[in-house]
XYZ file of C-alpha atoms in Angstrom:
71
model
C 345.374 60.987 92.399
C 348.045 62.215 94.737
C 350.900 59.880 95.641
C 350.616 58.189 99.049
C 352.063 60.060 102.015
C 354.828 58.441 104.052
C 353.520 57.311 107.420
C 355.484 58.267 110.500
C 357.489 55.424 112.085
C 355.908 56.348 115.428
C 352.430 55.800 113.993
C 353.490 52.513 112.378
C 354.946 51.298 115.661
C 351.828 52.318 117.572
C 349.563 50.554 115.068
C 351.516 47.300 115.132
C 351.842 47.469 118.909
C 348.063 47.844 119.203
C 347.571 44.958 116.771
C 349.882 42.657 118.718
C 348.360 43.730 122.046
C 344.886 42.950 120.650
C 345.968 39.515 119.473
C 347.512 38.722 122.861
C 344.427 39.990 124.697
C 342.139 37.941 122.459
C 344.161 34.780 123.001
C 344.175 35.232 126.789
C 340.441 36.007 126.806
C 339.702 32.956 124.653
C 341.762 30.733 126.950
C 339.830 32.137 129.919
C 336.375 31.625 128.376
C 336.953 28.246 126.720
C 336.634 26.075 129.883
C 333.587 28.055 131.006
C 331.872 27.430 127.673
C 332.809 23.736 127.770
C 331.227 23.409 131.221
C 328.076 25.188 130.009
C 327.856 22.831 127.004
C 328.276 19.804 129.298
C 325.514 21.027 131.618
C 323.241 21.795 128.667
C 323.822 18.293 127.285
C 322.888 16.734 130.649
C 319.754 18.877 130.835
C 318.854 17.918 127.276
C 319.188 14.211 128.074
C 317.015 14.599 131.178
C 314.423 16.605 129.237
C 314.322 14.008 126.438
C 313.916 11.234 129.003
C 310.994 13.090 130.621
C 309.399 13.625 127.192
C 309.848 9.932 126.367
C 308.202 8.916 129.644
C 305.335 11.364 129.110
C 304.826 10.029 125.594
C 304.747 6.425 126.859
C 302.215 7.371 129.541
C 300.063 9.154 126.986
C 300.166 6.128 124.686
C 299.381 3.794 127.602
C 296.337 5.883 128.556
C 295.265 6.091 124.930
C 295.300 2.355 124.221
C 292.257 1.004 126.013
C 289.478 -1.363 125.148
C 286.811 1.057 126.353
C 287.071 3.506 123.443
């Protein structure tokens, strides 16, 4: 195998600059999306509770209609 070639300092600087820029962009994007996702999770949790309550009521009604002396 051939020995590794020395990388230009310009290329090294560009690579690390791109890496740091990507990390900063990702952090800013995450901070922007985090409250939106938290709000969506809160809404989904409320909808889930309402849906479970409706299912519980429907189940109770079905059981009430099922239990009759006139079977």
